[in-house]
Tab-separated table of C-alpha atoms in Angstrom:
chain	number	residue	atom	x	y	z
A	372	GLN	CA	-11.301	8.627	6.503
A	373	GLN	CA	-7.282	8.221	6.429
A	374	PRO	CA	-4.405	9.679	7.538
A	375	VAL	CA	-3.475	12.948	6.229
A	376	GLN	CA	-0.282	13.943	4.617
A	377	SER	CA	1.468	16.993	4.084
A	378	PRO	CA	2.973	18.449	1.921
A	379	GLN	CA	1.016	17.079	-1.239
A	380	ALA	CA	4.581	18.066	-3.460
A	381	VAL	CA	7.841	18.822	-2.816
A	382	ILE	CA	10.565	19.926	-5.370
A	383	LEU	CA	13.730	20.093	-3.967
A	384	ARG	CA	17.445	20.349	-5.511
A	385	GLU	CA	19.976	17.542	-4.814
A	386	GLY	CA	21.705	18.129	-1.483
A	387	GLU	CA	18.482	19.628	0.269
A	388	ASP	CA	16.526	18.339	2.704
A	389	ALA	CA	12.645	17.796	3.482
A	390	VAL	CA	10.091	16.918	6.019
A	391	ILE	CA	7.015	14.788	5.027
A	392	ASN	CA	4.075	14.758	7.533
A	393	CYS	CA	1.468	12.442	8.500
A	394	SER	CA	-1.273	12.886	11.157
A	395	SER	CA	-4.312	11.069	11.976
A	396	SER	CA	-7.619	11.954	13.681
A	397	LYS	CA	-7.540	8.461	15.311
A	398	ALA	CA	-4.830	7.209	17.676
A	399	LEU	CA	-2.039	5.812	16.011
A	400	TYR	CA	-0.455	2.493	17.090
A	401	SER	CA	2.041	2.163	14.219
A	402	VAL	CA	3.060	4.016	11.443
A	403	HIS	CA	4.233	2.533	8.275
A	404	TRP	CA	6.494	4.362	5.484
A	405	TYR	CA	6.559	3.518	1.786
A	406	ARG	CA	8.108	4.885	-1.499
A	407	GLN	CA	6.522	4.125	-4.878
A	408	LYS	CA	7.934	5.372	-7.849
A	409	HIS	CA	5.749	5.853	-11.167
A	410	GLY	CA	4.492	2.463	-12.487
A	411	GLU	CA	6.387	0.495	-9.551
A	412	ALA	CA	5.205	-1.119	-6.262
A	413	PRO	CA	5.596	0.453	-3.103
A	414	VAL	CA	8.564	-0.112	-1.167
A	415	PHE	CA	8.790	-0.505	2.593
A	416	LEU	CA	10.974	2.194	4.013
A	417	MET	CA	10.445	1.559	8.037
A	418	ILE	CA	7.653	1.142	10.640
A	419	LEU	CA	7.367	2.811	14.172
A	420	LEU	CA	6.028	0.933	16.498
A	421	LYS	CA	5.315	3.219	19.636
A	422	GLY	CA	5.597	6.649	20.324
A	423	GLY	CA	8.623	8.647	20.939
A	424	GLU	CA	10.381	5.878	18.430
A	425	GLN	CA	13.011	7.532	15.804
A	426	LYS	CA	14.273	5.265	13.160
A	427	GLY	CA	16.808	5.667	10.299
A	428	HIS	CA	18.834	4.333	7.654
A	429	ASP	CA	21.170	5.984	5.115
A	430	LYS	CA	20.048	9.851	5.277
A	431	ILE	CA	15.934	8.801	5.804
A	432	SER	CA	14.489	8.488	9.152
A	433	ALA	CA	11.087	9.183	10.835
A	434	SER	CA	9.898	10.124	14.186
A	435	PHE	CA	6.461	9.101	15.554
A	436	ASN	CA	4.654	11.140	18.117
A	437	GLU	CA	1.977	9.184	19.519
A	438	LYS	CA	0.370	11.781	21.796
A	439	LYS	CA	0.255	14.128	19.173
A	440	GLN	CA	-0.933	11.569	16.424
A	441	GLN	CA	1.641	12.184	13.738
A	442	SER	CA	4.605	11.133	12.504
A	443	SER	CA	7.332	12.652	10.319
A	444	LEU	CA	9.533	11.341	7.598
A	445	TYR	CA	12.829	13.180	7.606
A	446	LEU	CA	15.371	12.975	4.003
A	447	THR	CA	18.648	14.875	4.356
A	448	ALA	CA	20.776	15.686	1.513
A	449	SER	CA	18.503	14.471	-0.655
A	450	GLN	CA	19.672	12.146	-3.754
A	451	LEU	CA	18.245	11.830	-7.354
A	452	SER	CA	17.308	8.449	-6.253
A	453	TYR	CA	15.028	9.693	-3.418
A	454	SER	CA	12.587	10.982	-6.173
A	455	GLY	CA	9.024	9.289	-5.845
A	456	THR	CA	5.775	9.306	-3.845
A	457	TYR	CA	6.008	8.758	-0.095
A	458	PHE	CA	3.184	7.154	1.713
A	459	CYS	CA	2.356	6.748	5.383
A	460	GLY	CA	0.022	3.935	6.475
A	461	THR	CA	-1.401	2.831	9.581
A	462	PRO	CA	-3.743	0.108	10.665
A	463	TRP	CA	-7.184	1.810	11.169
A	464	GLY	CA	-8.190	-1.017	13.559
A	465	ALA	CA	-6.765	-1.213	17.136
A	466	TYR	CA	-3.419	-3.118	17.365
A	467	ASN	CA	-3.431	-4.832	13.799
A	468	ASN	CA	-2.874	-4.803	10.337
A	469	ASN	CA	-6.376	-5.123	9.185
A	470	ASP	CA	-8.149	-2.350	7.124
A	471	MET	CA	-4.505	-0.283	6.346
A	472	ARG	CA	-5.081	2.940	5.678
A	473	PHE	CA	-2.477	4.918	3.472
A	474	GLY	CA	-2.536	8.947	3.220
A	475	ALA	CA	-2.812	10.355	-0.324
A	476	GLY	CA	1.078	10.629	-0.691
A	477	THR	CA	3.622	13.222	-1.119
A	478	ARG	CA	4.888	13.482	-4.468
A	479	LEU	CA	8.959	14.214	-3.996
A	480	THR	CA	11.064	15.554	-6.857
A	481	VAL	CA	14.699	15.676	-6.697
A	482	LYS	CA	16.524	17.867	-9.499
A	483	PRO	CA	20.025	17.842	-10.097
B	120	ASN	CA	14.174	-15.406	-1.858
B	121	ALA	CA	11.455	-14.681	-4.232
B	122	GLY	CA	9.307	-11.551	-3.076
B	123	VAL	CA	5.222	-11.234	-3.678
B	124	MET	CA	4.519	-12.273	-7.178
B	125	GLN	CA	1.396	-10.860	-9.194
B	126	ASN	CA	0.210	-11.947	-12.343
B	127	PRO	CA	-0.771	-10.771	-14.954
B	128	ARG	CA	1.362	-7.654	-15.054
B	129	HIS	CA	-0.932	-5.971	-17.350
B	130	LEU	CA	-4.720	-7.201	-18.218
B	131	VAL	CA	-7.228	-5.812	-20.764
B	132	ARG	CA	-10.471	-6.767	-20.734
B	133	ARG	CA	-13.877	-5.371	-22.372
B	134	ARG	CA	-16.993	-4.298	-20.469
B	135	GLY	CA	-18.668	-7.247	-19.444
B	136	GLN	CA	-15.992	-9.603	-19.154
B	137	GLU	CA	-14.507	-11.080	-15.944
B	138	ALA	CA	-11.026	-10.343	-14.772
B	139	ARG	CA	-8.865	-12.709	-12.526
B	140	LEU	CA	-5.820	-11.396	-10.714
B	141	ARG	CA	-3.581	-13.588	-8.915
B	142	CYS	CA	-1.184	-13.183	-5.776
B	143	SER	CA	1.345	-15.259	-4.626
B	144	PRO	CA	2.737	-14.148	-1.126
B	145	MET	CA	6.576	-14.294	-0.225
B	146	LYS	CA	7.611	-17.559	0.925
B	147	GLY	CA	6.351	-18.126	4.701
B	148	HIS	CA	3.575	-15.354	4.593
B	149	SER	CA	0.203	-16.532	4.946
B	150	HIS	CA	-1.637	-13.104	5.342
B	151	VAL	CA	-2.241	-11.508	2.137
B	152	TYR	CA	-3.918	-7.934	1.128
B	153	TRP	CA	-5.461	-6.569	-1.646
B	154	TYR	CA	-5.311	-2.666	-2.484
B	155	ARG	CA	-6.573	-0.725	-5.255
B	156	GLN	CA	-4.827	2.429	-6.663
B	157	LEU	CA	-6.467	4.643	-9.205
B	158	PRO	CA	-3.850	7.202	-11.398
B	159	GLU	CA	-2.276	9.518	-9.347
B	160	GLU	CA	-4.019	8.585	-6.176
B	161	GLY	CA	-3.216	6.732	-2.816
B	162	LEU	CA	-3.879	3.165	-2.094
B	163	LYS	CA	-7.066	1.936	-1.005
B	164	PHE	CA	-7.505	-1.176	1.181
B	165	MET	CA	-9.860	-3.990	-0.430
B	166	VAL	CA	-9.424	-7.089	1.717
B	167	TYR	CA	-7.219	-8.995	4.116
B	168	LEU	CA	-7.197	-12.672	4.047
B	169	GLN	CA	-5.620	-15.506	5.532
B	170	LYS	CA	-5.247	-19.098	4.260
B	171	GLU	CA	-8.983	-20.214	3.437
B	172	ASN	CA	-10.311	-17.186	5.431
B	173	ILE	CA	-11.722	-13.614	4.676
B	174	ILE	CA	-10.530	-11.674	7.645
B	175	ASP	CA	-11.668	-8.109	6.754
B	176	GLU	CA	-13.185	-7.376	3.360
B	177	SER	CA	-14.498	-3.761	4.529
B	178	GLY	CA	-12.868	-2.303	1.456
B	179	MET	CA	-14.495	-4.259	-1.183
B	180	PRO	CA	-17.417	-3.375	-3.072
B	181	LYS	CA	-20.362	-5.659	-2.306
B	182	GLU	CA	-21.092	-6.615	-5.708
B	183	ARG	CA	-19.038	-7.834	-8.611
B	184	PHE	CA	-15.584	-7.984	-6.470
B	185	SER	CA	-14.704	-11.190	-4.699
B	186	ALA	CA	-11.368	-12.431	-3.224
B	187	GLU	CA	-9.926	-15.964	-1.776
B	188	PHE	CA	-7.190	-17.517	-0.648
B	189	PRO	CA	-7.102	-20.960	-0.885
B	190	LYS	CA	-5.081	-23.819	1.312
B	191	GLU	CA	-3.025	-24.563	-2.123
B	192	GLY	CA	-2.181	-21.882	-4.545
B	193	PRO	CA	-2.040	-18.095	-5.082
B	194	SER	CA	-4.496	-15.438	-4.078
B	195	ILE	CA	-7.324	-14.498	-6.300
B	196	LEU	CA	-9.135	-11.239	-6.899
B	197	ARG	CA	-12.071	-11.535	-9.019
B	198	ILE	CA	-13.996	-9.042	-10.705
B	199	GLN	CA	-17.179	-10.142	-12.510
B	200	GLN	CA	-18.463	-7.859	-15.241
B	201	VAL	CA	-15.892	-5.143	-15.633
B	202	VAL	CA	-16.947	-1.777	-15.934
B	203	ARG	CA	-14.620	1.134	-17.121
B	204	GLY	CA	-14.776	2.549	-13.574
B	205	ASP	CA	-12.883	-0.753	-12.718
B	206	SER	CA	-9.545	0.076	-14.487
B	207	ALA	CA	-7.014	0.833	-12.036
B	208	ALA	CA	-3.294	-0.949	-10.352
B	209	TYR	CA	-4.539	-3.570	-8.343
B	210	PHE	CA	-1.672	-4.427	-5.608
B	211	CYS	CA	-1.544	-7.024	-3.123
B	212	ALA	CA	0.779	-7.452	0.021
B	213	SER	CA	2.086	-10.174	2.152
B	214	SER	CA	2.774	-10.275	5.897
B	215	LEU	CA	4.671	-12.671	8.331
B	216	SER	CA	1.780	-12.010	10.658
B	217	GLY	CA	-1.254	-10.200	10.804
B	218	GLY	CA	-0.051	-7.821	13.690
B	219	PRO	CA	1.687	-4.483	12.965
B	220	ASP	CA	4.056	-6.090	10.624
B	221	THR	CA	5.535	-4.884	7.431
B	222	GLN	CA	3.623	-5.781	4.234
B	223	TYR	CA	5.358	-6.136	1.204
B	224	PHE	CA	4.043	-5.310	-2.066
B	225	GLY	CA	3.923	-7.161	-5.375
B	226	PRO	CA	4.402	-5.265	-8.654
B	227	GLY	CA	0.719	-4.935	-9.166
B	228	THR	CA	-1.724	-5.679	-12.020
B	229	ARG	CA	-2.677	-3.000	-13.925
B	230	LEU	CA	-6.482	-3.534	-15.498
B	231	THR	CA	-7.696	-1.588	-18.257
B	232	VAL	CA	-11.289	-1.952	-19.135
B	233	LEU	CA	-12.231	-0.730	-22.799
C-alpha cells in the first residue's frame, strides 16, 4: 500500500503548467514532495503538515486537502530544470516518519 | 555543512557474496532511514534507525538483510549472500527528529549483483 500519484508521466513545453496529484486511502498527516533526476538522489521540495496548507517557492507550489486525503503539486511556467520524477511521500504510521511510503512517481519532461 | 554521505557509490558483487553499504547522516541528525529503489520504480522503505536502536524494520526482508547504527560511526546496511534480485539503488536519508520532519537523502549506492 502506498500513495497513488497521477498522472504517471507528463510532457510539457517550456512555459507550460502542470499539476501532479497524490492521494491516499489512509488519513494523511503530512505530505512530503521530492524531485529526483535520473541517477541522482531525491531532493526535498516541501512538506505540508496540516490540512488547508499551501506552500510554494519559485514557481512550484503545493496544497494539502486533509479531508480528501490528497495533495497536489503545481508547477507553473515550467523550466527545463523542472524535468525529473516527482514523488510524494507520507508517513504510513500515525504522526511519525516511520515507514514513509512514497508514490510510484510522476515523470515530468520539459522540452524547449 | 556536509550532506548525507553514502559509500561506496557503486558496488559490484557476485552471487553469494556480502554487500556492506554505509551511510553517514547529516551533522546533528540522529535518525536514519534506508530505502531501496529498483530501476524506473519508486522508493521502498526498508528500515528506520536511531543511534544503537532499530525503530522500525517492517520493510526489511526477513532473511539476509540487516542494519545497524552504532553509537560511533556510520549506519550500515548489510546484505548477505546477495542474489541478482538485490540489484538496485539503495538510498539512505537522515532527519533531525523522528516526527514529521524533512528527510534528506544521500546520493545512493548502486548495487549490481553479477
